[in-house]
Short mmCIF file of C-alpha atoms and ligand atoms in Angstrom, two decimals:
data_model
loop_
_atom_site.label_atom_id
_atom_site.label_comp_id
_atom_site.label_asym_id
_atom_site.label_seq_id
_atom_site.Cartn_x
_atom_site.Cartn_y
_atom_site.Cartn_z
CA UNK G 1 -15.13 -18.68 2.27
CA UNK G 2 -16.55 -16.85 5.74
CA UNK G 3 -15.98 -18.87 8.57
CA UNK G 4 -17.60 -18.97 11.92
CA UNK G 5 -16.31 -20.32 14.96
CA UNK G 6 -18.71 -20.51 18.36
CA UNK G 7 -16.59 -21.85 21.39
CA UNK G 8 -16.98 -22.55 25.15
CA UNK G 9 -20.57 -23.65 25.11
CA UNK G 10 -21.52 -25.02 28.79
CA UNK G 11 -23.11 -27.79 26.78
CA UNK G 12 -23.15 -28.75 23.13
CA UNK G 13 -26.41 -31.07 22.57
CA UNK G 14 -25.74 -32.79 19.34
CA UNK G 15 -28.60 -35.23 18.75
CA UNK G 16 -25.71 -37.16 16.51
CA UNK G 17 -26.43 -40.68 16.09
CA UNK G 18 -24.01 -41.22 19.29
CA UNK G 19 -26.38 -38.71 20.72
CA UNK G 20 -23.21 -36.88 22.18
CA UNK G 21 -23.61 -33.78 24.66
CA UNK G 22 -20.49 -32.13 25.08
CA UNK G 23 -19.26 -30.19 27.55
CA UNK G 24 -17.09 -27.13 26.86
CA UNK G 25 -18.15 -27.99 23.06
CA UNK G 26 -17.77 -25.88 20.01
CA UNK G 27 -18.46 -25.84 16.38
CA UNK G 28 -16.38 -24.52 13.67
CA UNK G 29 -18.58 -23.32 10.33
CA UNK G 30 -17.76 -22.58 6.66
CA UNK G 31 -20.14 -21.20 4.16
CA UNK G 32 -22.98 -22.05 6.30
CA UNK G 33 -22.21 -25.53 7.04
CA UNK G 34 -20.60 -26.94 9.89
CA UNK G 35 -17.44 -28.45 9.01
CA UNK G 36 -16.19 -29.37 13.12
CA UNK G 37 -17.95 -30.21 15.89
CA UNK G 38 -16.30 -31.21 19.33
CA UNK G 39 -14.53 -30.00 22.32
CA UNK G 40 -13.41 -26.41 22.00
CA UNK G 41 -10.40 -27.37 22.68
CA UNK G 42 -10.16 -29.09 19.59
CA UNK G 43 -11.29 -26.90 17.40
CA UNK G 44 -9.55 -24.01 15.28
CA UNK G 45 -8.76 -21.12 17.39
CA UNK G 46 -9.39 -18.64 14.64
CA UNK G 47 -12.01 -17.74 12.52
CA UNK G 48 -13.60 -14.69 11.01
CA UNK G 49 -15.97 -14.07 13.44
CA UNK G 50 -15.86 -16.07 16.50
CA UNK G 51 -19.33 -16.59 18.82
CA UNK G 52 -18.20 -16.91 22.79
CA UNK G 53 -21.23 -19.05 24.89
CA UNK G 54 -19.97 -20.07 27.61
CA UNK G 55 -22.93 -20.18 30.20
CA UNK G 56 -25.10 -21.15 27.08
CA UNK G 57 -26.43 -24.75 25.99
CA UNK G 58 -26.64 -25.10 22.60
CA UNK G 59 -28.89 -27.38 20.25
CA UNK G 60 -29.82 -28.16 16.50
CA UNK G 61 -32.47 -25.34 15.82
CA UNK G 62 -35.69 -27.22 15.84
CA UNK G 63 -37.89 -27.52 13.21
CA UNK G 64 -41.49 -26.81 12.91
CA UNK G 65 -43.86 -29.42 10.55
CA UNK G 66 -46.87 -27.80 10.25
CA UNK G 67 -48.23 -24.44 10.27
CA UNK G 68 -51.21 -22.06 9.19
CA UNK G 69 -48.94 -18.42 9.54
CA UNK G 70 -51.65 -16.69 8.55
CA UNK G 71 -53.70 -17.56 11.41
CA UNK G 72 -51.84 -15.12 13.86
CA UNK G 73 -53.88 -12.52 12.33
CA UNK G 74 -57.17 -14.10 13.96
CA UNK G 75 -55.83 -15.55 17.25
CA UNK G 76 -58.45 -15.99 20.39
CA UNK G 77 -61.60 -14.66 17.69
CA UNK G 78 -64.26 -14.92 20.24
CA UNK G 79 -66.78 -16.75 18.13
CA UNK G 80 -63.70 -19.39 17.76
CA UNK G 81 -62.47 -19.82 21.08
CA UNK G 82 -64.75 -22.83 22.36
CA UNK G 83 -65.18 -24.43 19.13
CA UNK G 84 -64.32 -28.21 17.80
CA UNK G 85 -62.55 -28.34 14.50
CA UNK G 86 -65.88 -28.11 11.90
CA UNK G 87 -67.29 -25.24 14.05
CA UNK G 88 -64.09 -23.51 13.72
CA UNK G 89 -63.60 -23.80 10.23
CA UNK G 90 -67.36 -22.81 9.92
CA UNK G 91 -66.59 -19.59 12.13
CA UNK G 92 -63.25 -18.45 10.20
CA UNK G 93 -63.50 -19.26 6.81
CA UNK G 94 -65.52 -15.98 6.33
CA UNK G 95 -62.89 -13.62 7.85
CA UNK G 96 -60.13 -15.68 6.43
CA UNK G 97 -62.17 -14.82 2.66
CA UNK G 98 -60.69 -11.28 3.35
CA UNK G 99 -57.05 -12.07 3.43
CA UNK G 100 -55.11 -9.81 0.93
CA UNK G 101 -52.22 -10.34 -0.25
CA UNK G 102 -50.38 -7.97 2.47
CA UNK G 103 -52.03 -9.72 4.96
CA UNK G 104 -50.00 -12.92 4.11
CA UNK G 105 -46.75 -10.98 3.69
CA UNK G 106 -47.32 -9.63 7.66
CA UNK G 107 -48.61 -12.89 9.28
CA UNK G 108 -45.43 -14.60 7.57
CA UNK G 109 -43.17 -12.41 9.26
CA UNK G 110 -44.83 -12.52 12.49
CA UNK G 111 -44.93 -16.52 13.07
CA UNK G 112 -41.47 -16.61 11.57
CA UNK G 113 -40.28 -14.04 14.20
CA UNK G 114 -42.19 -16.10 17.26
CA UNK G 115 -40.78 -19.47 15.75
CA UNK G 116 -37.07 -18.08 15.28
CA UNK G 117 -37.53 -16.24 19.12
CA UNK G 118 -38.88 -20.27 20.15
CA UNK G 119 -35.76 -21.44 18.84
CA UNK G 120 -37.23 -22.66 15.28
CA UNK G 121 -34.98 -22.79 12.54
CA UNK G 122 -37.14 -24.90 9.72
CA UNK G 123 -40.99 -24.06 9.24
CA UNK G 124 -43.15 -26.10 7.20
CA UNK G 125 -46.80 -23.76 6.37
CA UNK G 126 -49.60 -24.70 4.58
CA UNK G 127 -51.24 -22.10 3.00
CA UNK G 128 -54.44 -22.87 1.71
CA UNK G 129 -56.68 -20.00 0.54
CA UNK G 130 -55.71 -17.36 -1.89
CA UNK G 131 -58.10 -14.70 -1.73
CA UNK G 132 -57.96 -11.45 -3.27
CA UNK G 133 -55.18 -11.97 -5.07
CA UNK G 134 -53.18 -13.63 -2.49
CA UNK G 135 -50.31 -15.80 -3.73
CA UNK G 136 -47.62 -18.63 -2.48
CA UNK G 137 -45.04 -16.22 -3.33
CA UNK G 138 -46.09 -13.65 -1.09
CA UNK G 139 -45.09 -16.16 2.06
CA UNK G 140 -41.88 -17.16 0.06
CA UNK G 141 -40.85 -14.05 -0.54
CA UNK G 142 -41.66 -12.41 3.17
CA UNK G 143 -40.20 -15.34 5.06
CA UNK G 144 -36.87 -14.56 2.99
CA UNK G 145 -36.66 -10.96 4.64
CA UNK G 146 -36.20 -13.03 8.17
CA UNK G 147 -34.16 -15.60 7.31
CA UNK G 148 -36.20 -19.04 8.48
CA UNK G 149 -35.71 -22.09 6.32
CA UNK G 150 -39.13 -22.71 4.70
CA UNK G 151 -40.93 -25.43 3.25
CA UNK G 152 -44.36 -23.89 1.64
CA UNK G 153 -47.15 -25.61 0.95
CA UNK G 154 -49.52 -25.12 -1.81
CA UNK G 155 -52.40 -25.66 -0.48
CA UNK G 156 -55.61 -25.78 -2.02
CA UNK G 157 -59.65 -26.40 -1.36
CA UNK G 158 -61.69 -27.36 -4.19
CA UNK G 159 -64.75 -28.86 -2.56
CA UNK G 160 -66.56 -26.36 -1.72
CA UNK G 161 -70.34 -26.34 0.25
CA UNK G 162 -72.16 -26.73 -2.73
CA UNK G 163 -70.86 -30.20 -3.54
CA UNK G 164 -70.71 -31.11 -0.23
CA UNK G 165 -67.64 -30.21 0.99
CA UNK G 166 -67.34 -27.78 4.34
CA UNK G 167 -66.07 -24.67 2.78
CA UNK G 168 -68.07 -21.85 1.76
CA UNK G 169 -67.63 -21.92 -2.53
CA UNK G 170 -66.37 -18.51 -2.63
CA UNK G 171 -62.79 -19.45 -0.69
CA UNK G 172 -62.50 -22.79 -3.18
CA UNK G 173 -60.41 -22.62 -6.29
CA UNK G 174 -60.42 -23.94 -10.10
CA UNK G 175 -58.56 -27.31 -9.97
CA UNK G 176 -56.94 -26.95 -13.14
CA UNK G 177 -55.46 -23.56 -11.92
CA UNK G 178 -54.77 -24.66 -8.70
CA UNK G 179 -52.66 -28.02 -10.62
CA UNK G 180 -51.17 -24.93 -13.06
CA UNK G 181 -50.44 -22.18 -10.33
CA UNK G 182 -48.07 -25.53 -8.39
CA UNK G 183 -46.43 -26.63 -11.28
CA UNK G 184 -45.28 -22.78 -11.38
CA UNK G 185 -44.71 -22.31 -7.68
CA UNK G 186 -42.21 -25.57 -8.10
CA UNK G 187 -40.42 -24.25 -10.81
CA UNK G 188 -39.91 -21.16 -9.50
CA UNK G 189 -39.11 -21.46 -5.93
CA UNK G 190 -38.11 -25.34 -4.82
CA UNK G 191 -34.67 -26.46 -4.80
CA UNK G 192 -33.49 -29.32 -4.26
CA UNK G 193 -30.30 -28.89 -3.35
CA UNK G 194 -28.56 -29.15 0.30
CA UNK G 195 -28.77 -26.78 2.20
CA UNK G 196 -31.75 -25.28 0.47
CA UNK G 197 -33.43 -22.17 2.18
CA UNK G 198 -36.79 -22.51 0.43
CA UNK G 199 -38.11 -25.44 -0.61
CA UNK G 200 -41.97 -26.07 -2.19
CA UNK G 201 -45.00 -28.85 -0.89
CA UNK G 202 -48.26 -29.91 -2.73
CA UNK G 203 -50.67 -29.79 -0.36
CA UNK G 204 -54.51 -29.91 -0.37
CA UNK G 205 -56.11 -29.26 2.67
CA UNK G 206 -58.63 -32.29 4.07
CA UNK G 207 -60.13 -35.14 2.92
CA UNK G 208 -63.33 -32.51 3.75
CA UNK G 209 -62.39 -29.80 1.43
CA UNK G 210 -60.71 -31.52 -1.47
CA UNK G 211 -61.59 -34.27 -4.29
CA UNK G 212 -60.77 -37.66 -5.12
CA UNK G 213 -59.65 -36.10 -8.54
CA UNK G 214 -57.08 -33.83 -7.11
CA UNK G 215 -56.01 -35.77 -4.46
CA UNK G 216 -54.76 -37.72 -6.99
CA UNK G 217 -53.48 -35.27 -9.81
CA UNK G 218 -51.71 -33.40 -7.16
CA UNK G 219 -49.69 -36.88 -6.45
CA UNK G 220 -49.08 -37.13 -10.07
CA UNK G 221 -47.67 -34.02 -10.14
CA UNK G 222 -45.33 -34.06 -6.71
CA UNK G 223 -43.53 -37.52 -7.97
CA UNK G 224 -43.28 -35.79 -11.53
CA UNK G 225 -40.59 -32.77 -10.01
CA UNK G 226 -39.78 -35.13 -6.58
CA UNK G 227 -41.56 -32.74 -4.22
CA UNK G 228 -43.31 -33.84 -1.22
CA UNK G 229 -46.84 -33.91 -0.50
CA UNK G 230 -48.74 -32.85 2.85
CA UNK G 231 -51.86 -32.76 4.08
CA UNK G 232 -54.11 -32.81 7.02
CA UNK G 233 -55.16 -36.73 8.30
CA UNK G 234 -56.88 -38.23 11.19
CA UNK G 235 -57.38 -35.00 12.84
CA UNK G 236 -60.92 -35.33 14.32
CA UNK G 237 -63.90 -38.07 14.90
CA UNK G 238 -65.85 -36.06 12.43
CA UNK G 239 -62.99 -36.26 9.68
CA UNK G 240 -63.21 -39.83 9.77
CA UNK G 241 -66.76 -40.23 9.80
CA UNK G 242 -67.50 -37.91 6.79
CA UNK G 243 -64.62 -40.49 4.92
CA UNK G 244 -66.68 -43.28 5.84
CA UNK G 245 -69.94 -41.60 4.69
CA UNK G 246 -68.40 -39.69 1.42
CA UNK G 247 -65.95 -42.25 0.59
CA UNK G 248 -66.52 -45.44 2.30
CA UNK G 249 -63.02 -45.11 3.77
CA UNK G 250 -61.39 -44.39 6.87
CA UNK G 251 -59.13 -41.57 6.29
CA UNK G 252 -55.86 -43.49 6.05
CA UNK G 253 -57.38 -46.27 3.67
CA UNK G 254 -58.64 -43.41 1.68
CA UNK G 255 -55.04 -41.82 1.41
CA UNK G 256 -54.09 -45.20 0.18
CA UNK G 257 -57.07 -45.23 -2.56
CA UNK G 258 -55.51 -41.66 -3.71
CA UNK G 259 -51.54 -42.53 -3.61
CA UNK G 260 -51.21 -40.55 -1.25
CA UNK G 261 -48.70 -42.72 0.70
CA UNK G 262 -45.03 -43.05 0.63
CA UNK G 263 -41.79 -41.81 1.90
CA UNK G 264 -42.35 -38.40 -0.11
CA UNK G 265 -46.06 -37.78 2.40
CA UNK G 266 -46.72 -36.58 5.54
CA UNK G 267 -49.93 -35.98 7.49
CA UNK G 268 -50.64 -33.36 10.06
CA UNK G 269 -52.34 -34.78 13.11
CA UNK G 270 -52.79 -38.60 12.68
CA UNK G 271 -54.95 -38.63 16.45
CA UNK G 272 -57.46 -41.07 15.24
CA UNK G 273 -55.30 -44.06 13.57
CA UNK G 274 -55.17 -47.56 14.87
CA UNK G 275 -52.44 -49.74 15.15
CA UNK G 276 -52.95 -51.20 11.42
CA UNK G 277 -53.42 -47.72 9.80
CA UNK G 278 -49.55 -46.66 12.16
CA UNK G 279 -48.03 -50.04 10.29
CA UNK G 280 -49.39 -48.74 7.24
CA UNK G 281 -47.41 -45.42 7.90
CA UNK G 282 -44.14 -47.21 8.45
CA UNK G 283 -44.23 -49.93 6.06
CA UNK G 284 -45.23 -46.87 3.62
CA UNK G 285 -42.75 -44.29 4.68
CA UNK G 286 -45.32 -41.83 5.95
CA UNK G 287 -44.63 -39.05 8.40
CA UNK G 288 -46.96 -37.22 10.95
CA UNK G 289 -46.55 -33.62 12.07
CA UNK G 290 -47.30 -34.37 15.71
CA UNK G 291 -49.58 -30.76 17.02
CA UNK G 292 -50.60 -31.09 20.42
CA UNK G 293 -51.42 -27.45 21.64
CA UNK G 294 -54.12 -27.36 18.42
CA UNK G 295 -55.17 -31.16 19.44
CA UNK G 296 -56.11 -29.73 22.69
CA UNK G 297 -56.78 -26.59 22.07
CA UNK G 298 -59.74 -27.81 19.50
CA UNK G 299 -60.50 -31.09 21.81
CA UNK G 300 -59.46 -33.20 19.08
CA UNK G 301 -57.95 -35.70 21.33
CA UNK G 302 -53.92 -37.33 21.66
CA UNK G 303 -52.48 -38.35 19.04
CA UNK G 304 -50.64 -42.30 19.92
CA UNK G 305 -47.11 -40.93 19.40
CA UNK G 306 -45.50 -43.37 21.36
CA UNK G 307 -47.34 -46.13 19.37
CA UNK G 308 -46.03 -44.19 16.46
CA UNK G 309 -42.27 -44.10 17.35
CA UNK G 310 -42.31 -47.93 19.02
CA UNK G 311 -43.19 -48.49 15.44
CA UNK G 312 -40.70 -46.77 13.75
CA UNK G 313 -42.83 -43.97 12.17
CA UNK G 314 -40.86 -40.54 11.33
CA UNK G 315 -42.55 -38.12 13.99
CA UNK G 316 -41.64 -34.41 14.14
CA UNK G 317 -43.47 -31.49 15.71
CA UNK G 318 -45.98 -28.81 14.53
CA UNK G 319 -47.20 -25.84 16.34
CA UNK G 320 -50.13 -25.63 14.28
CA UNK G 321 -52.27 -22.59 13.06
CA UNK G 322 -51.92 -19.64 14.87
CA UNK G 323 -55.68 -19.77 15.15
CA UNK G 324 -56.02 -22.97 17.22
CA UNK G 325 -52.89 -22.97 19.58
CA UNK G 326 -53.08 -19.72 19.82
CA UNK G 327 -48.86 -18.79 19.40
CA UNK G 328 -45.75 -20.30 17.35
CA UNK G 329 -43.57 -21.59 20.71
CA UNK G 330 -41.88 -24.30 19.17
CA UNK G 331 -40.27 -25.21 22.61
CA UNK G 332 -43.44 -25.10 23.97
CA UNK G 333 -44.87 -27.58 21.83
CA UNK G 334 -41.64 -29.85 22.37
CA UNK G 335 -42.92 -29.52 26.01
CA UNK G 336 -46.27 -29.90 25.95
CA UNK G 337 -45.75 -33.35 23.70
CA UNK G 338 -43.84 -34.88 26.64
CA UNK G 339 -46.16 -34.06 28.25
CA UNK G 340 -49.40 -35.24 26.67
CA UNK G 341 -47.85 -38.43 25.93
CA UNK G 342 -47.49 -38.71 29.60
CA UNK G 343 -50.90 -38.20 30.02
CA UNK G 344 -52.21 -40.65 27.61
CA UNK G 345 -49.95 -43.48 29.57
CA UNK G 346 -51.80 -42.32 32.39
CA UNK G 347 -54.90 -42.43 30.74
CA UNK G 348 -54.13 -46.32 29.30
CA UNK G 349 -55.43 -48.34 32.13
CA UNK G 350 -51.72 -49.51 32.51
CA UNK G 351 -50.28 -49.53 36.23
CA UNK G 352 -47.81 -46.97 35.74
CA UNK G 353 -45.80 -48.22 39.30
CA UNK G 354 -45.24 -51.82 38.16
CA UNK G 355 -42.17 -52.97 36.66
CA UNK G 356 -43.73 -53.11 32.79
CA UNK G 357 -44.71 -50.24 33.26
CA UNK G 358 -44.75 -48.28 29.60
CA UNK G 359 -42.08 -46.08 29.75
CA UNK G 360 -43.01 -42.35 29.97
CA UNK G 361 -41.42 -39.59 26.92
CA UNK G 362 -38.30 -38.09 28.05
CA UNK G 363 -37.10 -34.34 27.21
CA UNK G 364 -34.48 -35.84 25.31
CA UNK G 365 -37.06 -37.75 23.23
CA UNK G 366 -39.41 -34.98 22.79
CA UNK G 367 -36.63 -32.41 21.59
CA UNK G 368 -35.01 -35.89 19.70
CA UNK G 369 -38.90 -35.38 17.53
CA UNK G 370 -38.59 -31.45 17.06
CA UNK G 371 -35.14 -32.08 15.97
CA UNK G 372 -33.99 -35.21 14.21
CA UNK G 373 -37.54 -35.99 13.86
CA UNK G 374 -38.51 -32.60 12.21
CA UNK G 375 -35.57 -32.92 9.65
CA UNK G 376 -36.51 -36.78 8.68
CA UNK G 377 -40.70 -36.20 7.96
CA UNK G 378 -39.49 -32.64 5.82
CA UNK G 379 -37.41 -35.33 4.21
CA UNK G 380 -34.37 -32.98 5.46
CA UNK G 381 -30.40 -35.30 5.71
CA UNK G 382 -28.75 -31.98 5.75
CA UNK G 383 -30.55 -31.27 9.26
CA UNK G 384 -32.16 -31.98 12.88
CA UNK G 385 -28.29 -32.70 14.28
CA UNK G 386 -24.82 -30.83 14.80
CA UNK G 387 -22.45 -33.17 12.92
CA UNK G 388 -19.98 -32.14 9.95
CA UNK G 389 -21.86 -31.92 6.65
CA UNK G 390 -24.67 -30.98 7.89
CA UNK G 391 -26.58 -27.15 7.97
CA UNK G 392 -25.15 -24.24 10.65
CA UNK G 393 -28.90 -24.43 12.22
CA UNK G 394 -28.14 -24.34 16.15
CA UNK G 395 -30.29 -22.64 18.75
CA UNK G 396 -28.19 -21.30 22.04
CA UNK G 397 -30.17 -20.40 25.35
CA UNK G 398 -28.49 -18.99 28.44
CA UNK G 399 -28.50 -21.11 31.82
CA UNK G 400 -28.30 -18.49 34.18
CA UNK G 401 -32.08 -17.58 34.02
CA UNK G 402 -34.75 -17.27 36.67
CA UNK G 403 -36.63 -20.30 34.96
CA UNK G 404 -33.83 -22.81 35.16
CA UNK G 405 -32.70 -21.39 38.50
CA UNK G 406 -32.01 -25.08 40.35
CA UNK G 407 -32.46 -27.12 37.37
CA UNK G 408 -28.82 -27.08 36.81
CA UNK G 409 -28.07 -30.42 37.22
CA UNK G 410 -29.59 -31.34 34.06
CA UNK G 411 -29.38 -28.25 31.84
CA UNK G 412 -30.40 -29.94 28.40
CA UNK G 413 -33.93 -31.65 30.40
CA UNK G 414 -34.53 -27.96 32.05
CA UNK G 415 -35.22 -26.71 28.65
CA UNK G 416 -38.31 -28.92 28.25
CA UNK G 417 -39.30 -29.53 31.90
CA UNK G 418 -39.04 -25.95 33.38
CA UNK G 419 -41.12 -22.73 31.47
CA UNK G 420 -40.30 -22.30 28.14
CA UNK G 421 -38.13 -19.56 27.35
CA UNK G 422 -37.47 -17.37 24.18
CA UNK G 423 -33.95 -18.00 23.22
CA UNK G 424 -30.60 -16.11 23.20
CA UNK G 425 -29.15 -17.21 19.68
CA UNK G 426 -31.01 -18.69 16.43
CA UNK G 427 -28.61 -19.27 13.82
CA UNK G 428 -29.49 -20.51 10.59
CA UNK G 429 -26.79 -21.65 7.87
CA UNK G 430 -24.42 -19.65 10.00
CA UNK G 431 -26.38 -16.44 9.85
CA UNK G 432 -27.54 -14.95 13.43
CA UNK G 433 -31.53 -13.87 13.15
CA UNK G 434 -31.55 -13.98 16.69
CA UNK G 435 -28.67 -12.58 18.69
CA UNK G 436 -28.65 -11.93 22.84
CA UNK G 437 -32.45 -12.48 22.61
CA UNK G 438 -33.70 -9.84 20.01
CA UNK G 439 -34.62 -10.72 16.22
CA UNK G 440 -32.25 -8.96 13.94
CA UNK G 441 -33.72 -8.86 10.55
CA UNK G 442 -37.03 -7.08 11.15
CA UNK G 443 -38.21 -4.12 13.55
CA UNK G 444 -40.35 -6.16 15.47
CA UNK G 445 -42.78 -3.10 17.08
CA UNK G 446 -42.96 -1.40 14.10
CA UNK G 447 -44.15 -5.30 12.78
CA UNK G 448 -46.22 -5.88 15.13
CA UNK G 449 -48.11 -2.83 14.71
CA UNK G 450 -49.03 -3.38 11.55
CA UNK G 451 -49.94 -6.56 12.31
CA UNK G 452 -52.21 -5.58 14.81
CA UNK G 453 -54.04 -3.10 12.22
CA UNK G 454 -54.29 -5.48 9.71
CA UNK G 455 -56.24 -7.67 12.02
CA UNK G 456 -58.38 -4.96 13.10
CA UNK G 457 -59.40 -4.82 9.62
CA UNK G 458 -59.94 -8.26 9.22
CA UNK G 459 -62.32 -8.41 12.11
CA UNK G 460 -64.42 -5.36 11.48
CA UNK G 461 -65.08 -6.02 7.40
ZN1 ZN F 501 -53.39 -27.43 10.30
#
């Protein structure tokens, strides 16, 4: 039974249902889980190893809903920078048809390592072409090496150009192996169980690149083992017009058409949904991985979060491919949905100086959606808060940095509203990954100069 206790954090951010923030706060772990939380003071004085942060604030590690990881390996590609969605697709899906499987193993490791450095402690990917012999397992197994919680998605596309779907046949698979290779993923990999480090999604990609048929086998199959499914929704004016046109749908009707709604589902994106289609998403149980770098980024427009929360909808963040963001800053994204949902009040037509006013997000609601949030759309009760029971996932960042210099007052708001920072301390189920700033499971120069080869190569096939 190892124990861990950390003691004399400045400020102990909770996000308990009390929403306590404790000052001079501590937690005392077992076996990865925390078993106290409180004042120091309180707390066991012993322990077999014992974590001293005073001068730190501490929070639940965030978690991350949506991801391509494979994308780092073609960040800011030229022909790709100043595209919309379809034209980026249209650009990459050629260089992406080169991906081997050591290529996924790499990119893994290098958007866990920017996601644990951002304070990340949960990913969610979706991984949705297997080329050259490129398999699910190869993320599982790489992400193990640094020690991220991961939920993988087995993606799939299996509407390719030639039935008029948007990607190029030769990156589309077989539907029956696609149905045969996730039945095997979920057998292999997902548990179930609390505190689980790797658990598996079904997940194919768009409404764009997918049929009817396996929208709705793929459903069949999730609620047959109790796995979640995930896919992209909403994401673009030209998603929702090629529904209408292909399937007579808008895209959140069409999800409904496919059973592809319910507590177990979550959508990436969810900009283009009107205030019926966000009922539909509570009454339903549906979450949305809320991505607003890759919204901008690909001028896909804001997603209505606020309309989204007001209405009770499970919201958590996503950073997004590496490919349209262009980087895995999960404290970044926290900040850049506060702010973005400050600029679409801005952009309502409402008077924002009278008294009924809307209100505008707070930093404690935007890190409330990368936390709590995050843990409720993975369908996560053992995470997203620092309570007993729960997972040993905390993130600690020191306050005595240049960027928070004056920000004092308000140390726990300074982490959204002042630059975003890499962080001091990841810990996930009581293990450090990241300790006094640096990543401890993997040599990150050596990484990252592999990385950078095995984009070269990528580019210049
Ligand atoms: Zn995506």
């Amino acid at each position: 039974m190892a124990t861990l206790l950390v003691r004399n954090i400045t400020l102990l951010v909770t996000m308990d249902d009390q929403r306590r923030e404790i000052s001079d706060g501590g937690l005392f772990i077992r076996d990865g889980f925390l078993e106290q939380v409180g004042p120091s003071a309180e707390l066991p004085s012993s322990a077999d190893d014992i974590l001293d942060l005073q001068g730190c604030i501490v929070l639940p590690g965030l978690i991350n809903t949506h991801h391509h990881f494979y994308q780092t390996l073609t960040r800011a590609v030229p022909a790709a920078q100043n595209a919309n969605l379809f034209n980026w697709l249209k650009t990459l899906y050629p260089i992406w048809s080169r991906l081997t499987p050591q290529d996924i193993w790499i990119s893994t490791q290098t958007a866990l390592a920017e996601l644990a450095l951002s304070g990340c402690t949960t990913a969610s990917d979706h991984l949705y072409l297997f080329p050259n012999g490129s398999q699910l397992d190869d993320e599982i197994l790489a992400a193990r090496e640094v020690g991220v919680r991961l939920h993988a998605s087995r993606g799939s596309m299996s509407l390719g150009e030639s039935k008029g779907g948007l990607p190029p046949d030769r990156v589309v698979e077989d539907e029956n192996f696609i149905l045969k290779d996730s039945q095997r993923l979920v057998e292999t990999y997902h548990d179930a169980q609390p505190g689980a480090m790797t658990r598996v999604v079904l997940a194919p990609c768009s409404p764009f690149s997918v049929t009817t048929d396996l929208m709705r086998q793929a459903a069949s199959l999730a609620r047959t083992y109790g796995v979640q499914l995930h896919t992209h929704l909403a994401e673009t004016q030209d998603e929702e017009s090629f529904c209408m046109q292909k399937f007579g749908y808008r895209p959140v009707a069409y999800m409904e058409s496919v059973d592809w709604v319910g507590p177990d589902v979550w959508f990436a994106h969810s900009v283009h949904v009107n205030d019926a289609e966000i009922l539909t998403y509570k009454q339903t149980g549906c979450g949305v991985a809320h991505c607003p770098t890759s919204n901008m980024r690909l001028a896909s427009g804001i997603a209505p979060v606020w309309d989204m929360l007001r209405a009770g909808v499970k919201v958590g963040l996503g950073v997004d491919g590496s490919a349209s963001n262009d980087g895995s800053h999960l404290l970044e994204e926290a900040r850049q949905a506060m702010l973005v949902a400050r600029l679409r009040a801005g952009l309502s037509g409402a008077s924002l100086s009278s008294q009924d006013a809307p209100p505008l997000m707070t930093a404690r609601q935007a890190l409330e959606i990368g936390t709590r949030g995050g843990a409720s759309v993975l369908g996560r009760t053992d995470l997203g808060s620092l309570e007993p029971g729960k997972c040993a996932d905390f993130i600690a960042i020191r306050l005595d940095r240049l960027e928070y210099a004056g920000a004092l007052h308000d140390p726990l708001s300074a982490v959204l509203f002042c630059a975003p920072v890499r962080v001091d301390y990841t810990v996930v189920a009581g293990k450090m990954i990241v300790k006094e700033g640096r990543l401890t499971t993997i040599d990150l120069p050596v990484h990252i100069e592999k990385h950078n080869q095995a984009a070269r190569r990528l580019m210049a096939a």
